[in-house]
Amino acid sequence: MSETTRHDDRPEPADRPATADRTEQDWRSILSPEEYHVLREAGTERPFTGEYWNTETEGVYTCRACGAELFRSETKFDAHCGWPSFYAPLAEDRVRYIKDTTLGMERVEVRCAACDSHMGHVFGGEGFPTPTDLRYCINSVSVRLVPASS
């Protein structure tokens, strides 16, 4: 099992339950309040405020809660929306999709397949010049960029 890192970058204690067995109290102790709100309560950070909305650093974007690799910088593009946007996940088995009818509209929520944390939403048919015509609109607080040079 890979080691998970807490929001303060300290390694998690070895007696912590595996990701699938974590209680909400476990998540609260591991994540910062903002991370918990977005990742576990499907919140959203404000646009143009997140750490990665405009970064061009090469690397892999991992789930901030469990460390699963979800997106690669090669699929990131500037959608001018204020959140990191990708046209595809690293692999389809890395994410799962849920119909979301909150806010009076129908959207598709994107979650980490490994720990069921909220990442953001995926939108299609917006006309971006990408290979998939999809925009994975992901909260910066939901992911952590591991630069290619590390």
Short mmCIF file of N, CA and C in Angstrom, two decimals:
data_model
loop_
_atom_site.label_atom_id
_atom_site.label_comp_id
_atom_site.label_asym_id
_atom_site.label_seq_id
_atom_site.Cartn_x
_atom_site.Cartn_y
_atom_site.Cartn_z
N MET A 1 0.84 -1.17 0.00
CA MET A 1 0.00 0.00 0.00
C MET A 1 0.88 1.23 0.00
N SER A 2 0.57 2.20 -0.84
CA SER A 2 1.38 3.42 -0.88
C SER A 2 1.05 4.32 0.30
N GLU A 3 2.04 5.08 0.70
CA GLU A 3 1.86 5.97 1.84
C GLU A 3 1.06 7.20 1.41
N THR A 4 0.09 7.58 2.19
CA THR A 4 -0.71 8.76 1.92
C THR A 4 -0.16 9.90 2.74
N THR A 5 -0.25 11.10 2.21
CA THR A 5 0.27 12.27 2.91
C THR A 5 -0.87 13.12 3.42
N ARG A 6 -0.75 13.62 4.63
CA ARG A 6 -1.76 14.50 5.21
C ARG A 6 -1.61 15.88 4.59
N HIS A 7 -2.60 16.74 4.83
CA HIS A 7 -2.56 18.08 4.23
C HIS A 7 -1.37 18.88 4.70
N ASP A 8 -0.77 18.50 5.80
CA ASP A 8 0.40 19.24 6.29
C ASP A 8 1.71 18.55 5.89
N ASP A 9 1.61 17.60 4.93
CA ASP A 9 2.75 16.88 4.36
C ASP A 9 3.45 15.92 5.32
N ARG A 10 2.86 15.64 6.48
CA ARG A 10 3.41 14.61 7.35
C ARG A 10 2.89 13.26 6.89
N PRO A 11 3.71 12.21 6.88
CA PRO A 11 3.21 10.89 6.50
C PRO A 11 2.10 10.46 7.45
N GLU A 12 1.18 9.73 6.91
CA GLU A 12 0.07 9.25 7.71
C GLU A 12 0.53 8.12 8.63
N PRO A 13 0.02 8.04 9.85
CA PRO A 13 0.40 6.94 10.75
C PRO A 13 0.07 5.58 10.13
N ALA A 14 0.89 4.59 10.39
CA ALA A 14 0.71 3.26 9.81
C ALA A 14 -0.58 2.59 10.29
N ASP A 15 -1.11 2.98 11.45
CA ASP A 15 -2.32 2.35 11.95
C ASP A 15 -3.60 2.97 11.37
N ARG A 16 -3.48 3.91 10.44
CA ARG A 16 -4.64 4.53 9.78
C ARG A 16 -5.31 3.49 8.89
N PRO A 17 -6.64 3.48 8.82
CA PRO A 17 -7.31 2.52 7.94
C PRO A 17 -7.04 2.83 6.47
N ALA A 18 -7.15 1.81 5.63
CA ALA A 18 -7.00 1.98 4.18
C ALA A 18 -8.05 2.98 3.70
N THR A 19 -7.80 3.59 2.56
CA THR A 19 -8.68 4.62 2.03
C THR A 19 -10.14 4.21 2.04
N ALA A 20 -10.45 3.02 1.57
CA ALA A 20 -11.84 2.57 1.49
C ALA A 20 -12.49 2.42 2.85
N ASP A 21 -11.69 2.21 3.88
CA ASP A 21 -12.22 1.99 5.22
C ASP A 21 -12.26 3.25 6.08
N ARG A 22 -11.88 4.39 5.53
CA ARG A 22 -11.82 5.62 6.31
C ARG A 22 -13.22 6.12 6.64
N THR A 23 -13.36 6.59 7.85
CA THR A 23 -14.61 7.22 8.27
C THR A 23 -14.52 8.70 7.95
N GLU A 24 -15.64 9.40 8.04
CA GLU A 24 -15.61 10.85 7.82
C GLU A 24 -14.72 11.53 8.86
N GLN A 25 -14.68 10.99 10.07
CA GLN A 25 -13.78 11.55 11.09
C GLN A 25 -12.31 11.37 10.67
N ASP A 26 -11.99 10.22 10.10
CA ASP A 26 -10.63 10.02 9.58
C ASP A 26 -10.31 11.08 8.53
N TRP A 27 -11.24 11.28 7.58
CA TRP A 27 -11.02 12.27 6.53
C TRP A 27 -10.84 13.66 7.13
N ARG A 28 -11.64 14.00 8.13
CA ARG A 28 -11.52 15.33 8.76
C ARG A 28 -10.15 15.52 9.41
N SER A 29 -9.57 14.45 9.93
CA SER A 29 -8.26 14.57 10.57
C SER A 29 -7.12 14.62 9.55
N ILE A 30 -7.35 14.12 8.35
CA ILE A 30 -6.33 14.07 7.31
C ILE A 30 -6.35 15.33 6.45
N LEU A 31 -7.54 15.82 6.13
CA LEU A 31 -7.70 16.93 5.19
C LEU A 31 -7.88 18.26 5.91
N SER A 32 -7.48 19.33 5.25
CA SER A 32 -7.76 20.67 5.78
C SER A 32 -9.27 20.91 5.66
N PRO A 33 -9.82 21.90 6.35
CA PRO A 33 -11.26 22.17 6.22
C PRO A 33 -11.69 22.43 4.77
N GLU A 34 -10.90 23.19 4.01
CA GLU A 34 -11.27 23.45 2.61
C GLU A 34 -11.20 22.17 1.78
N GLU A 35 -10.16 21.37 1.98
CA GLU A 35 -10.05 20.10 1.26
C GLU A 35 -11.23 19.19 1.60
N TYR A 36 -11.58 19.12 2.86
CA TYR A 36 -12.70 18.28 3.29
C TYR A 36 -13.99 18.74 2.61
N HIS A 37 -14.24 20.04 2.61
CA HIS A 37 -15.47 20.57 2.02
C HIS A 37 -15.58 20.21 0.54
N VAL A 38 -14.50 20.37 -0.20
CA VAL A 38 -14.55 20.08 -1.63
C VAL A 38 -14.52 18.57 -1.90
N LEU A 39 -13.56 17.88 -1.32
CA LEU A 39 -13.37 16.46 -1.61
C LEU A 39 -14.46 15.55 -1.05
N ARG A 40 -14.93 15.82 0.14
CA ARG A 40 -15.87 14.91 0.80
C ARG A 40 -17.31 15.40 0.78
N GLU A 41 -17.51 16.73 0.60
CA GLU A 41 -18.86 17.29 0.58
C GLU A 41 -19.23 17.84 -0.80
N ALA A 42 -18.41 17.58 -1.79
CA ALA A 42 -18.65 18.01 -3.18
C ALA A 42 -18.79 19.52 -3.30
N GLY A 43 -17.98 20.24 -2.54
CA GLY A 43 -17.96 21.69 -2.64
C GLY A 43 -17.18 22.13 -3.88
N THR A 44 -17.10 23.44 -4.07
CA THR A 44 -16.37 24.00 -5.20
C THR A 44 -15.57 25.20 -4.73
N GLU A 45 -14.33 25.28 -5.15
CA GLU A 45 -13.54 26.47 -4.83
C GLU A 45 -13.94 27.59 -5.79
N ARG A 46 -13.69 28.81 -5.41
CA ARG A 46 -14.00 29.95 -6.26
C ARG A 46 -13.11 29.93 -7.50
N PRO A 47 -13.63 30.35 -8.66
CA PRO A 47 -12.80 30.37 -9.87
C PRO A 47 -11.64 31.34 -9.74
N PHE A 48 -10.57 31.04 -10.42
CA PHE A 48 -9.35 31.85 -10.49
C PHE A 48 -8.65 32.02 -9.14
N THR A 49 -8.94 31.13 -8.19
CA THR A 49 -8.30 31.22 -6.87
C THR A 49 -7.45 30.00 -6.56
N GLY A 50 -7.67 28.90 -7.25
CA GLY A 50 -6.98 27.65 -6.96
C GLY A 50 -5.52 27.67 -7.42
N GLU A 51 -4.78 26.80 -6.83
CA GLU A 51 -3.33 26.71 -7.05
C GLU A 51 -2.96 26.36 -8.50
N TYR A 52 -3.79 25.60 -9.20
CA TYR A 52 -3.39 25.06 -10.50
C TYR A 52 -4.18 25.59 -11.70
N TRP A 53 -5.06 26.54 -11.53
CA TRP A 53 -5.92 26.94 -12.64
C TRP A 53 -5.13 27.44 -13.84
N ASN A 54 -3.95 28.03 -13.62
CA ASN A 54 -3.19 28.55 -14.75
C ASN A 54 -1.75 28.04 -14.82
N THR A 55 -1.45 26.97 -14.12
CA THR A 55 -0.09 26.45 -14.17
C THR A 55 0.14 25.65 -15.46
N GLU A 56 1.38 25.69 -15.94
CA GLU A 56 1.75 24.93 -17.13
C GLU A 56 2.86 23.93 -16.82
N THR A 57 3.08 23.66 -15.55
CA THR A 57 4.11 22.72 -15.12
C THR A 57 3.78 21.32 -15.61
N GLU A 58 4.78 20.63 -16.14
CA GLU A 58 4.58 19.25 -16.59
C GLU A 58 4.58 18.31 -15.40
N GLY A 59 3.70 17.33 -15.43
CA GLY A 59 3.65 16.35 -14.37
C GLY A 59 2.33 15.60 -14.33
N VAL A 60 2.09 14.96 -13.21
CA VAL A 60 0.89 14.16 -12.99
C VAL A 60 0.09 14.80 -11.87
N TYR A 61 -1.21 14.89 -12.07
CA TYR A 61 -2.12 15.40 -11.05
C TYR A 61 -2.72 14.21 -10.32
N THR A 62 -2.48 14.15 -9.01
CA THR A 62 -2.96 13.05 -8.18
C THR A 62 -4.11 13.51 -7.30
N CYS A 63 -4.90 12.58 -6.84
CA CYS A 63 -5.99 12.89 -5.91
C CYS A 63 -5.36 13.38 -4.61
N ARG A 64 -5.79 14.52 -4.14
CA ARG A 64 -5.22 15.09 -2.91
C ARG A 64 -5.58 14.24 -1.69
N ALA A 65 -6.67 13.50 -1.76
CA ALA A 65 -7.08 12.68 -0.62
C ALA A 65 -6.32 11.36 -0.54
N CYS A 66 -6.14 10.67 -1.67
CA CYS A 66 -5.55 9.33 -1.59
C CYS A 66 -4.27 9.15 -2.40
N GLY A 67 -3.93 10.10 -3.27
CA GLY A 67 -2.71 10.00 -4.04
C GLY A 67 -2.83 9.26 -5.36
N ALA A 68 -4.01 8.80 -5.73
CA ALA A 68 -4.18 8.11 -7.01
C ALA A 68 -3.88 9.06 -8.16
N GLU A 69 -3.17 8.57 -9.18
CA GLU A 69 -2.85 9.39 -10.34
C GLU A 69 -4.10 9.50 -11.21
N LEU A 70 -4.54 10.76 -11.48
CA LEU A 70 -5.79 10.96 -12.20
C LEU A 70 -5.65 11.64 -13.56
N PHE A 71 -4.79 12.66 -13.66
CA PHE A 71 -4.66 13.42 -14.89
C PHE A 71 -3.18 13.70 -15.18
N ARG A 72 -2.86 13.89 -16.44
CA ARG A 72 -1.51 14.28 -16.85
C ARG A 72 -1.54 15.69 -17.41
N SER A 73 -0.46 16.41 -17.22
CA SER A 73 -0.39 17.78 -17.71
C SER A 73 -0.55 17.87 -19.22
N GLU A 74 -0.21 16.81 -19.94
CA GLU A 74 -0.36 16.82 -21.40
C GLU A 74 -1.80 17.00 -21.84
N THR A 75 -2.76 16.66 -20.97
CA THR A 75 -4.17 16.79 -21.33
C THR A 75 -4.81 18.05 -20.73
N LYS A 76 -4.00 18.88 -20.07
CA LYS A 76 -4.51 20.12 -19.47
C LYS A 76 -4.55 21.21 -20.53
N PHE A 77 -5.60 22.01 -20.51
CA PHE A 77 -5.70 23.12 -21.46
C PHE A 77 -6.37 24.30 -20.79
N ASP A 78 -6.20 25.47 -21.37
CA ASP A 78 -6.76 26.69 -20.81
C ASP A 78 -8.16 26.90 -21.36
N ALA A 79 -9.16 26.65 -20.53
CA ALA A 79 -10.56 26.82 -20.92
C ALA A 79 -11.09 28.19 -20.51
N HIS A 80 -10.24 29.01 -19.89
CA HIS A 80 -10.62 30.36 -19.45
C HIS A 80 -11.81 30.32 -18.49
N CYS A 81 -11.88 29.28 -17.66
CA CYS A 81 -13.02 29.14 -16.74
C CYS A 81 -12.62 29.36 -15.28
N GLY A 82 -11.31 29.40 -15.00
CA GLY A 82 -10.87 29.64 -13.63
C GLY A 82 -10.55 28.40 -12.82
N TRP A 83 -10.71 27.23 -13.43
CA TRP A 83 -10.35 25.97 -12.78
C TRP A 83 -9.45 25.20 -13.72
N PRO A 84 -8.62 24.30 -13.21
CA PRO A 84 -7.84 23.45 -14.11
C PRO A 84 -8.78 22.65 -15.00
N SER A 85 -8.49 22.59 -16.29
CA SER A 85 -9.32 21.86 -17.24
C SER A 85 -8.45 20.85 -17.97
N PHE A 86 -9.00 19.66 -18.14
CA PHE A 86 -8.32 18.56 -18.83
C PHE A 86 -9.29 18.00 -19.86
N TYR A 87 -8.77 17.44 -20.95
CA TYR A 87 -9.68 16.84 -21.92
C TYR A 87 -9.85 15.33 -21.73
N ALA A 88 -9.09 14.73 -20.81
CA ALA A 88 -9.24 13.29 -20.55
C ALA A 88 -8.55 12.95 -19.23
N PRO A 89 -9.06 11.94 -18.51
CA PRO A 89 -8.33 11.45 -17.35
C PRO A 89 -7.16 10.59 -17.81
N LEU A 90 -6.27 10.27 -16.89
CA LEU A 90 -5.12 9.42 -17.21
C LEU A 90 -5.60 8.09 -17.78
N ALA A 91 -6.64 7.52 -17.20
CA ALA A 91 -7.29 6.30 -17.70
C ALA A 91 -8.72 6.31 -17.18
N GLU A 92 -9.62 5.74 -17.93
CA GLU A 92 -11.04 5.77 -17.54
C GLU A 92 -11.30 5.09 -16.20
N ASP A 93 -10.49 4.10 -15.82
CA ASP A 93 -10.73 3.42 -14.55
C ASP A 93 -10.25 4.24 -13.35
N ARG A 94 -9.65 5.40 -13.58
CA ARG A 94 -9.15 6.25 -12.49
C ARG A 94 -10.24 7.14 -11.92
N VAL A 95 -11.31 7.37 -12.69
CA VAL A 95 -12.40 8.24 -12.25
C VAL A 95 -13.72 7.51 -12.40
N ARG A 96 -14.72 8.02 -11.70
CA ARG A 96 -16.08 7.51 -11.89
C ARG A 96 -16.99 8.71 -12.05
N TYR A 97 -18.15 8.45 -12.64
CA TYR A 97 -19.06 9.53 -13.00
C TYR A 97 -20.40 9.35 -12.29
N ILE A 98 -20.97 10.47 -11.85
CA ILE A 98 -22.26 10.46 -11.16
C ILE A 98 -23.13 11.56 -11.75
N LYS A 99 -24.37 11.25 -12.05
CA LYS A 99 -25.31 12.26 -12.51
C LYS A 99 -25.56 13.24 -11.36
N ASP A 100 -25.44 14.53 -11.65
CA ASP A 100 -25.58 15.58 -10.65
C ASP A 100 -26.68 16.53 -11.11
N THR A 101 -27.77 16.59 -10.36
CA THR A 101 -28.89 17.46 -10.72
C THR A 101 -29.05 18.63 -9.75
N THR A 102 -28.01 18.91 -8.98
CA THR A 102 -28.07 20.07 -8.08
C THR A 102 -28.02 21.36 -8.89
N LEU A 103 -28.37 22.44 -8.30
CA LEU A 103 -28.34 23.77 -8.92
C LEU A 103 -29.29 23.90 -10.11
N GLY A 104 -30.30 23.03 -10.19
CA GLY A 104 -31.32 23.14 -11.23
C GLY A 104 -30.86 22.80 -12.63
N MET A 105 -29.77 22.07 -12.76
CA MET A 105 -29.27 21.66 -14.08
C MET A 105 -28.74 20.24 -13.99
N GLU A 106 -28.53 19.63 -15.13
CA GLU A 106 -27.96 18.28 -15.14
C GLU A 106 -26.50 18.37 -15.55
N ARG A 107 -25.64 17.85 -14.67
CA ARG A 107 -24.20 17.82 -14.93
C ARG A 107 -23.71 16.42 -14.63
N VAL A 108 -22.44 16.17 -14.93
CA VAL A 108 -21.82 14.89 -14.61
C VAL A 108 -20.67 15.15 -13.66
N GLU A 109 -20.81 14.67 -12.43
CA GLU A 109 -19.77 14.82 -11.42
C GLU A 109 -18.66 13.82 -11.68
N VAL A 110 -17.42 14.23 -11.42
CA VAL A 110 -16.25 13.37 -11.55
C VAL A 110 -15.72 13.10 -10.15
N ARG A 111 -15.52 11.82 -9.83
CA ARG A 111 -14.98 11.41 -8.54
C ARG A 111 -13.76 10.52 -8.75
N CYS A 112 -12.88 10.52 -7.75
CA CYS A 112 -11.75 9.61 -7.75
C CYS A 112 -12.29 8.19 -7.57
N ALA A 113 -11.92 7.28 -8.44
CA ALA A 113 -12.40 5.90 -8.34
C ALA A 113 -11.82 5.18 -7.13
N ALA A 114 -10.66 5.60 -6.67
CA ALA A 114 -10.00 4.92 -5.56
C ALA A 114 -10.60 5.27 -4.19
N CYS A 115 -10.96 6.54 -3.98
CA CYS A 115 -11.43 6.94 -2.65
C CYS A 115 -12.78 7.65 -2.66
N ASP A 116 -13.37 7.80 -3.82
CA ASP A 116 -14.69 8.41 -3.99
C ASP A 116 -14.72 9.89 -3.62
N SER A 117 -13.61 10.58 -3.74
CA SER A 117 -13.57 12.02 -3.46
C SER A 117 -14.01 12.81 -4.69
N HIS A 118 -14.69 13.91 -4.44
CA HIS A 118 -15.17 14.80 -5.50
C HIS A 118 -14.00 15.54 -6.14
N MET A 119 -13.93 15.50 -7.47
CA MET A 119 -12.90 16.21 -8.22
C MET A 119 -13.47 17.47 -8.87
N GLY A 120 -14.65 17.35 -9.47
CA GLY A 120 -15.27 18.44 -10.21
C GLY A 120 -16.35 17.88 -11.10
N HIS A 121 -16.45 18.42 -12.33
CA HIS A 121 -17.46 17.97 -13.28
C HIS A 121 -16.84 17.86 -14.67
N VAL A 122 -17.49 17.08 -15.53
CA VAL A 122 -17.07 16.97 -16.92
C VAL A 122 -18.19 17.49 -17.82
N PHE A 123 -17.80 18.27 -18.82
CA PHE A 123 -18.74 18.88 -19.75
C PHE A 123 -18.33 18.52 -21.17
N GLY A 124 -19.28 18.33 -22.03
CA GLY A 124 -18.99 18.01 -23.42
C GLY A 124 -19.69 18.95 -24.37
N GLY A 125 -19.22 18.95 -25.62
CA GLY A 125 -19.87 19.72 -26.65
C GLY A 125 -19.71 21.23 -26.55
N GLU A 126 -18.65 21.68 -25.89
CA GLU A 126 -18.45 23.12 -25.72
C GLU A 126 -17.62 23.73 -26.86
N GLY A 127 -17.11 22.89 -27.75
CA GLY A 127 -16.40 23.39 -28.90
C GLY A 127 -14.93 23.69 -28.71
N PHE A 128 -14.34 23.19 -27.63
CA PHE A 128 -12.89 23.39 -27.45
C PHE A 128 -12.13 22.53 -28.46
N PRO A 129 -11.02 23.03 -28.98
CA PRO A 129 -10.25 22.27 -29.98
C PRO A 129 -9.37 21.20 -29.32
N THR A 130 -10.00 20.26 -28.68
CA THR A 130 -9.29 19.16 -28.00
C THR A 130 -9.69 17.85 -28.66
N PRO A 131 -8.93 16.79 -28.48
CA PRO A 131 -9.23 15.51 -29.11
C PRO A 131 -10.57 14.88 -28.67
N THR A 132 -11.05 15.21 -27.48
CA THR A 132 -12.25 14.54 -26.97
C THR A 132 -13.49 15.42 -26.95
N ASP A 133 -13.35 16.71 -27.12
CA ASP A 133 -14.45 17.67 -26.98
C ASP A 133 -15.06 17.59 -25.58
N LEU A 134 -14.24 17.20 -24.61
CA LEU A 134 -14.66 17.17 -23.21
C LEU A 134 -13.83 18.15 -22.41
N ARG A 135 -14.43 18.68 -21.34
CA ARG A 135 -13.70 19.55 -20.41
C ARG A 135 -13.93 19.02 -19.01
N TYR A 136 -12.89 18.41 -18.44
CA TYR A 136 -12.93 17.98 -17.05
C TYR A 136 -12.55 19.21 -16.24
N CYS A 137 -13.53 19.82 -15.61
CA CYS A 137 -13.36 21.04 -14.82
C CYS A 137 -13.10 20.61 -13.38
N ILE A 138 -11.85 20.68 -12.96
CA ILE A 138 -11.40 20.06 -11.71
C ILE A 138 -10.97 21.13 -10.70
N ASN A 139 -11.38 20.96 -9.47
CA ASN A 139 -10.96 21.87 -8.40
C ASN A 139 -9.47 21.68 -8.11
N SER A 140 -8.73 22.77 -8.02
CA SER A 140 -7.30 22.68 -7.66
C SER A 140 -7.12 21.99 -6.32
N VAL A 141 -8.01 22.27 -5.38
CA VAL A 141 -7.88 21.71 -4.04
C VAL A 141 -8.12 20.19 -4.03
N SER A 142 -8.69 19.65 -5.10
CA SER A 142 -8.94 18.21 -5.19
C SER A 142 -7.73 17.42 -5.66
N VAL A 143 -6.76 18.12 -6.23
CA VAL A 143 -5.60 17.42 -6.80
C VAL A 143 -4.30 18.00 -6.27
N ARG A 144 -3.24 17.26 -6.49
CA ARG A 144 -1.88 17.73 -6.16
C ARG A 144 -1.02 17.44 -7.37
N LEU A 145 -0.28 18.44 -7.84
CA LEU A 145 0.59 18.27 -9.00
C LEU A 145 1.93 17.70 -8.54
N VAL A 146 2.32 16.59 -9.14
CA VAL A 146 3.63 16.01 -8.92
C VAL A 146 4.44 16.34 -10.16
N PRO A 147 5.34 17.32 -10.08
CA PRO A 147 6.10 17.74 -11.26
C PRO A 147 6.90 16.60 -11.87
N ALA A 148 7.04 16.63 -13.18
CA ALA A 148 7.77 15.57 -13.91
C ALA A 148 9.20 15.43 -13.42
N SER A 149 9.80 16.51 -12.94
CA SER A 149 11.19 16.47 -12.49
C SER A 149 11.37 15.81 -11.13
N SER A 150 10.25 15.47 -10.42
CA SER A 150 10.43 14.86 -9.09
C SER A 150 10.61 13.38 -9.17
#
